[in-house]
Coordinates of C-alpha atoms and ligand atoms in Angstrom, one line a residue:
M21 CA -28.3 -9.8 -11.3
T22 CA -25.3 -11.3 -8.7
N23 CA -22.1 -9.9 -9.5
K24 CA -19.6 -12.8 -8.4
Y25 CA -15.9 -12.8 -7.9
S26 CA -12.8 -15.2 -6.7
I27 CA -10.8 -13.4 -3.8
T28 CA -7.4 -15.3 -3.0
L29 CA -7.0 -14.2 0.8
L30 CA -2.7 -13.9 2.0
S31 CA -2.8 -13.6 6.0
G32 CA 0.8 -14.3 6.0
D33 CA 2.1 -13.5 9.5
G34 CA 2.2 -11.4 12.8
I35 CA -1.4 -9.6 12.9
G36 CA -2.5 -11.0 9.4
P37 CA -4.7 -13.4 10.5
E38 CA -6.4 -11.5 12.9
I39 CA -6.7 -8.4 10.6
M40 CA -7.7 -10.4 7.8
A41 CA -10.7 -12.1 9.8
V42 CA -12.5 -9.0 10.7
T43 CA -12.2 -7.9 6.8
V44 CA -13.3 -11.1 5.7
K45 CA -16.7 -10.5 8.3
V46 CA -17.2 -7.6 6.5
L47 CA -17.1 -8.1 3.3
K48 CA -19.6 -11.4 4.0
V49 CA -21.9 -8.4 5.0
V50 CA -21.1 -6.2 2.5
A51 CA -21.4 -8.7 -0.1
Q52 CA -25.0 -10.0 1.6
Q53 CA -26.2 -6.1 1.4
C54 CA -24.9 -5.0 -2.3
D55 CA -26.0 -8.7 -4.0
L56 CA -22.4 -9.2 -4.5
E57 CA -20.6 -13.2 -3.9
F58 CA -17.4 -13.8 -2.7
D59 CA -15.7 -17.4 -3.4
F60 CA -12.9 -16.6 -0.8
Q61 CA -9.7 -19.0 -0.9
E62 CA -6.9 -18.8 1.5
A63 CA -3.3 -19.5 0.5
L64 CA 0.3 -19.1 2.4
I65 CA 3.1 -16.3 1.8
G66 CA 5.5 -15.0 4.1
G67 CA 6.8 -16.6 6.9
V68 CA 3.7 -19.2 7.4
A69 CA 4.4 -20.8 3.8
I70 CA 7.9 -21.1 4.7
D71 CA 7.2 -23.2 7.8
A72 CA 4.8 -25.0 5.9
T73 CA 6.8 -25.7 2.6
G74 CA 10.2 -24.3 3.1
N75 CA 9.4 -21.7 0.2
P76 CA 7.6 -18.0 1.0
L77 CA 6.4 -18.2 -2.3
P78 CA 5.0 -21.2 -2.7
S79 CA 4.1 -21.8 -6.7
E80 CA 0.4 -22.8 -5.8
T81 CA 0.1 -19.3 -4.2
V82 CA 1.0 -17.5 -7.5
E83 CA -1.3 -20.0 -9.5
M84 CA -4.3 -19.3 -7.1
C85 CA -3.8 -15.6 -7.0
R86 CA -3.4 -15.1 -11.3
Q87 CA -6.4 -17.2 -11.3
S88 CA -8.5 -15.1 -9.1
D89 CA -10.5 -11.7 -9.6
S90 CA -8.7 -10.0 -6.8
V91 CA -5.7 -10.8 -4.2
L92 CA -6.5 -9.3 -0.5
L93 CA -2.9 -9.4 2.0
A94 CA -2.2 -8.5 5.3
A95 CA 1.1 -8.7 6.1
I96 CA 4.2 -10.6 6.0
G97 CA 7.4 -11.0 8.2
G98 CA 8.4 -11.6 11.7
Y99 CA 11.7 -12.0 14.2
K100 CA 11.8 -15.8 13.5
W101 CA 12.5 -15.5 10.0
D102 CA 15.1 -12.6 10.0
N103 CA 18.4 -14.4 10.1
L104 CA 17.1 -16.8 6.9
P105 CA 19.2 -16.5 3.7
R106 CA 17.1 -13.6 1.8
E107 CA 15.9 -16.2 -0.9
Q108 CA 13.9 -17.6 2.2
R109 CA 13.0 -14.6 3.6
P110 CA 9.4 -13.7 4.0
E111 CA 9.9 -10.3 2.2
T112 CA 11.1 -12.7 -1.0
G113 CA 7.8 -13.9 -1.3
L114 CA 6.0 -10.3 -1.0
L115 CA 8.2 -9.0 -3.6
G116 CA 7.3 -12.3 -5.3
I117 CA 4.0 -12.1 -5.9
R118 CA 4.4 -8.2 -6.6
A119 CA 6.6 -9.2 -9.7
A120 CA 4.7 -12.4 -10.6
L121 CA 1.6 -10.3 -10.7
G122 CA 3.2 -7.3 -12.4
L123 CA 2.1 -4.9 -10.2
F124 CA 3.7 -2.1 -11.0
A125 CA 1.6 0.5 -9.6
N126 CA 0.9 1.1 -6.1
L127 CA -1.2 3.3 -4.8
R128 CA -0.9 4.9 -1.2
P129 CA -3.0 7.4 0.1
A130 CA -2.2 9.6 3.1
T131 CA -5.5 11.3 3.9
I132 CA -6.2 12.9 7.2
L133 CA -9.6 12.2 8.9
P134 CA -11.1 14.9 11.1
Q135 CA -11.7 12.5 13.8
L136 CA -7.9 11.4 14.0
I137 CA -6.4 14.9 13.8
D138 CA -4.9 14.4 17.5
A139 CA -3.3 11.2 16.7
S140 CA -1.2 12.9 14.4
S141 CA 2.9 14.0 15.7
L142 CA 2.4 16.7 14.3
K143 CA 0.7 20.1 15.3
K144 CA -2.8 20.4 13.8
E145 CA -2.4 23.2 11.9
V146 CA 0.2 21.6 9.8
V147 CA -1.8 18.3 9.2
E148 CA -5.4 19.3 9.0
G149 CA -6.6 18.7 5.0
V150 CA -3.4 16.5 4.4
D151 CA -4.9 14.8 1.5
I152 CA -1.9 12.7 -0.4
M153 CA -2.2 10.0 -3.3
V154 CA 1.9 8.5 -3.4
V155 CA 2.3 6.5 -6.4
R156 CA 5.2 4.5 -5.7
E157 CA 6.7 2.0 -9.2
L158 CA 6.9 -1.3 -7.2
T159 CA 8.5 -3.6 -9.8
G160 CA 11.7 -2.0 -10.5
G161 CA 14.3 0.2 -9.3
I162 CA 16.7 -0.8 -7.2
Y163 CA 14.6 -3.7 -5.1
F164 CA 15.0 -5.8 -8.6
G165 CA 17.7 -4.1 -10.2
Q166 CA 20.3 -6.6 -11.4
P167 CA 23.1 -7.1 -10.6
K168 CA 22.1 -7.8 -6.9
G169 CA 24.1 -9.7 -4.1
I170 CA 26.8 -10.3 -1.8
F171 CA 29.8 -10.3 -3.8
T172 CA 33.5 -11.6 -2.7
T173 CA 36.2 -9.3 -4.5
E174 CA 39.7 -10.9 -5.8
T175 CA 41.2 -9.5 -2.4
G176 CA 38.3 -11.7 -0.4
E177 CA 36.5 -8.5 0.7
K178 CA 32.7 -8.5 0.3
R179 CA 31.2 -6.4 -1.4
G180 CA 27.5 -6.0 -1.3
V181 CA 25.8 -4.3 -4.5
N182 CA 22.2 -3.2 -6.0
T183 CA 21.2 -1.8 -8.7
M184 CA 19.1 1.3 -9.2
V185 CA 17.8 1.1 -13.0
Y186 CA 14.3 2.2 -14.9
S187 CA 14.0 1.9 -18.6
E188 CA 12.1 4.1 -20.4
S189 CA 9.1 2.1 -20.5
E190 CA 8.8 1.3 -17.5
I191 CA 8.7 5.3 -16.5
D192 CA 6.2 5.7 -18.8
R193 CA 3.7 3.3 -17.1
I194 CA 3.9 4.3 -13.7
A195 CA 4.0 7.9 -15.3
R196 CA 0.9 7.9 -16.7
V197 CA -0.9 5.9 -14.2
A198 CA 0.1 8.7 -11.9
F199 CA -1.2 11.5 -14.3
E200 CA -4.3 9.8 -14.5
T201 CA -4.8 9.3 -10.7
A202 CA -3.9 13.1 -10.2
Q203 CA -6.2 13.7 -13.2
K204 CA -9.3 12.9 -11.0
R205 CA -7.5 14.4 -7.7
Q206 CA -6.4 18.1 -7.9
K207 CA -4.9 17.7 -10.6
R208 CA -0.8 18.6 -9.7
L209 CA 1.5 16.0 -10.0
C210 CA 4.9 16.0 -8.0
S211 CA 8.1 13.5 -9.6
V212 CA 10.2 12.8 -6.6
D213 CA 13.7 11.9 -7.6
K214 CA 17.2 12.8 -7.1
A215 CA 18.3 14.0 -10.5
N216 CA 20.9 15.8 -8.9
V217 CA 23.2 13.1 -8.1
L218 CA 21.4 9.8 -10.1
D219 CA 21.3 9.0 -14.2
V220 CA 18.8 6.7 -13.5
S221 CA 16.6 9.8 -12.0
Q222 CA 17.8 12.6 -14.6
L223 CA 16.2 9.6 -17.3
W224 CA 13.1 9.6 -14.9
R225 CA 12.5 13.3 -14.5
D226 CA 13.1 13.7 -18.7
R227 CA 10.4 10.9 -19.4
V228 CA 7.9 12.4 -16.5
I229 CA 8.7 16.1 -18.6
K230 CA 7.9 14.4 -21.8
M231 CA 4.7 12.4 -20.4
S232 CA 3.2 16.0 -19.4
E233 CA 3.0 16.9 -22.8
E234 CA -0.5 14.6 -22.8
Y235 CA -1.8 15.7 -19.4
P236 CA -1.5 19.5 -19.8
D237 CA -4.5 20.1 -17.3
V238 CA -2.3 18.4 -14.4
E239 CA 0.3 20.5 -13.0
L240 CA 3.4 18.9 -12.7
T241 CA 6.5 20.0 -10.4
H242 CA 9.8 18.4 -9.5
M243 CA 11.4 17.7 -6.1
Y244 CA 14.6 16.4 -4.7
V245 CA 13.9 13.3 -2.3
D246 CA 15.6 14.8 0.6
N247 CA 13.8 18.0 -0.2
A248 CA 10.3 16.0 -0.6
A249 CA 10.9 13.9 2.9
M250 CA 11.2 17.5 4.5
Q251 CA 8.6 19.1 2.9
L252 CA 6.5 16.0 3.8
V253 CA 6.7 16.5 7.5
R254 CA 7.5 20.5 7.0
N255 CA 4.1 21.7 4.7
P256 CA 2.5 18.4 3.8
K257 CA -0.8 19.9 2.2
Q258 CA 1.3 21.4 -0.7
F259 CA 0.9 17.5 -2.0
D260 CA -1.3 16.2 -3.7
T261 CA -0.7 13.2 -5.8
I262 CA 3.2 12.0 -5.9
V263 CA 5.1 9.8 -7.4
T264 CA 8.4 8.6 -7.5
G265 CA 10.4 4.8 -7.5
N266 CA 10.6 2.0 -5.5
L267 CA 12.6 2.8 -3.4
F268 CA 11.9 6.6 -2.4
G269 CA 8.2 5.3 -2.6
D270 CA 8.5 3.0 -0.1
I271 CA 10.5 5.7 2.5
L272 CA 8.1 8.6 1.3
S273 CA 4.8 6.6 2.0
D274 CA 5.7 5.6 5.6
A275 CA 6.4 8.9 6.5
A276 CA 3.1 10.1 4.4
A277 CA 1.6 7.6 5.9
M278 CA 2.4 8.4 10.0
L279 CA 1.3 12.3 9.4
T280 CA -2.6 10.8 9.4
G281 CA -2.0 9.7 13.6
S282 CA -1.2 6.4 12.4
I283 CA 0.4 3.7 9.6
G284 CA -2.7 1.6 10.9
M285 CA -5.2 3.8 9.2
L286 CA -4.2 3.3 5.8
P287 CA -4.7 1.3 2.3
S288 CA -2.7 0.0 -0.9
A289 CA -3.7 -0.8 -3.9
S290 CA -1.2 -2.9 -6.0
L291 CA -1.9 -2.6 -9.7
G292 CA -1.1 -3.9 -13.2
S293 CA -2.2 -3.5 -16.9
D294 CA -4.7 -6.1 -16.0
R295 CA -6.1 -8.2 -13.1
P296 CA -5.7 -8.8 -10.6
G297 CA -4.7 -6.5 -8.3
L298 CA -3.5 -7.0 -4.8
F299 CA -4.7 -4.6 -2.1
E300 CA -2.9 -4.6 1.4
P301 CA -2.2 -2.4 4.1
V302 CA 0.7 0.0 3.8
H303 CA 2.1 -1.2 7.6
G304 CA 3.6 -4.6 8.8
S305 CA 3.0 -7.8 10.6
A306 CA 3.8 -5.9 13.8
P307 CA 5.2 -9.3 15.5
D308 CA 5.5 -7.6 19.3
I309 CA 1.5 -7.1 19.2
A310 CA 0.9 -10.1 17.4
G311 CA -2.1 -12.9 18.6
Q312 CA -2.7 -10.0 21.3
N313 CA -5.9 -8.7 20.2
K314 CA -4.5 -5.2 20.3
A315 CA -3.9 -4.8 15.8
N316 CA -5.9 -2.1 14.7
P317 CA -8.0 -3.6 11.8
L318 CA -9.0 -0.9 9.9
A319 CA -6.1 -0.5 7.3
Q320 CA -6.8 -3.8 6.4
V321 CA -10.6 -3.5 6.3
L322 CA -10.2 0.0 4.1
S323 CA -7.7 -1.9 1.7
A324 CA -10.6 -4.3 1.1
A325 CA -13.0 -1.1 0.1
M326 CA -9.8 0.0 -2.5
M327 CA -10.2 -3.8 -3.5
L328 CA -14.0 -3.2 -4.0
R329 CA -13.3 0.7 -5.9
Y330 CA -9.9 0.0 -8.3
G331 CA -9.9 -4.1 -8.3
L332 CA -14.0 -5.1 -8.6
N333 CA -15.4 -1.5 -10.0
E334 CA -18.1 -1.7 -6.7
P335 CA -17.6 1.9 -5.9
V336 CA -21.4 1.5 -3.8
A337 CA -19.6 -1.4 -1.5
A338 CA -16.9 0.2 -1.4
N339 CA -17.9 3.7 0.3
K340 CA -20.3 1.1 2.3
I341 CA -17.2 0.2 3.9
E342 CA -15.4 3.3 4.0
S343 CA -18.3 5.1 5.6
A344 CA -18.6 2.4 8.5
V345 CA -14.7 2.9 9.4
L346 CA -15.9 6.8 9.2
K347 CA -18.9 6.1 11.5
V348 CA -16.8 3.8 14.1
L349 CA -14.1 6.6 14.8
D350 CA -17.5 9.0 14.9
L351 CA -18.7 6.6 17.9
G352 CA -15.3 7.4 19.2
Y353 CA -14.4 3.8 19.1
R354 CA -10.3 3.5 18.9
T355 CA -7.5 1.1 19.4
G356 CA -4.4 1.5 21.0
D357 CA -2.5 2.9 18.0
I358 CA -4.8 5.9 17.5
M359 CA -6.5 5.7 20.8
S360 CA -6.7 9.5 22.4
E361 CA -8.4 11.6 25.4
G362 CA -11.9 10.5 25.8
C363 CA -12.3 7.7 23.7
Q364 CA -13.4 4.2 23.9
P365 CA -10.2 1.7 23.8
V366 CA -11.4 -1.4 22.1
G367 CA -9.1 -4.3 20.8
C368 CA -9.0 -5.9 17.6
R369 CA -12.0 -8.5 17.6
E370 CA -14.3 -5.3 19.1
I371 CA -13.8 -3.1 16.6
G372 CA -14.6 -5.7 14.2
E373 CA -17.8 -6.3 15.8
I374 CA -18.6 -2.6 16.1
L375 CA -18.0 -2.5 12.6
L376 CA -19.8 -5.3 12.0
E377 CA -22.7 -3.4 13.9
V378 CA -22.3 -0.6 11.9
L379 CA -22.5 -1.7 8.6
Q380 CA -26.0 -3.0 9.7
S381 CA -27.5 -0.9 11.0
Ligands
LIG407 C1 6.3 -1.8 2.0 C2 7.0 -2.9 2.5 C3 8.1 -3.7 1.8 C4 8.4 -3.0 0.4 C5 8.7 -4.7 2.4 C6 8.4 -5.5 3.8 C7 9.4 -6.0 1.4 O1 8.1 -2.0 3.3 O2 5.5 -2.5 1.4 O3 6.5 -0.8 1.7 O4 10.0 -2.4 0.9 O5 8.3 -2.8 -0.4
LIG408 MG1 7.4 0.0 3.7

């Protein structure tokens, strides 16, 4: 029996369309091989949506996403839209779709691939064997807390305000995802906060400790975010699963990503309580190299693998994609961001074609 899935594609801006094109080809081949059927539909988000409709997240896009089985997003943003008012910025579209789909849990793996160990800016001994999963809360915290905005005080001075807020239920549901994620890994969970200064972090810590009673098999530790940033570059191997709030997770997941040599390799999954999930690379739209065939499509391709694994429960197809990516690296092909001595430099399209050949061989 053929499993059929409707997939909304949000290619967005910058390198988005290039890396999405490669990924769709990969999915089509895997569909044939695994007897799956994908019904792809494209929708607008970010800068392209602003240009076409004046809105970074048109309501048709939200509707289409809601009605599909899964959403695959590439990247949003670019210089062109950087000076628009906040409601009209591409980033607002991204935050909007995360909120609209209730995607409170963002899983960002940072795994060192032996093939890319020389691409890391850190010493080989430090990064060899690193395998971290950052579980970032995605629909709360300072990104969404009220009040927010730029207000004018009585004296005529402007004040910028954002509010870091977490309620118990928001902490509990992300903590649960994190404990369950850790259970499937090395069973070590480090909760990152700033409980020495922030009340919101104190509540976070209290609730995570409470939740740990239900997961006696998981070893729970706590770390302040400044120390966590330092430890990630000092001794990243101490981490297995990290759980943290929206802003800290944004920052730490970029740092963790870079341990692996390139943010161009890292996928992510954003999940809510029910379908559909949204799958996107950790990197952004890289407007500086957009349209030049220089982008690394592998994080996007691996995001499609995460979609198959976590969103559609098709692990065989996910494994096929992941093994093919490793094989391409084994063969020595590299885009610029992961290039190292003795390897063969290729562009976005070329690495995509090689990937298809490997998949079909
Ligand atoms: C990310 C990005 C986004 C975020 C931006 C583009 C809104 O940095 O997905 O990490 O801050 O969440
Ligand atoms: Mg970020």
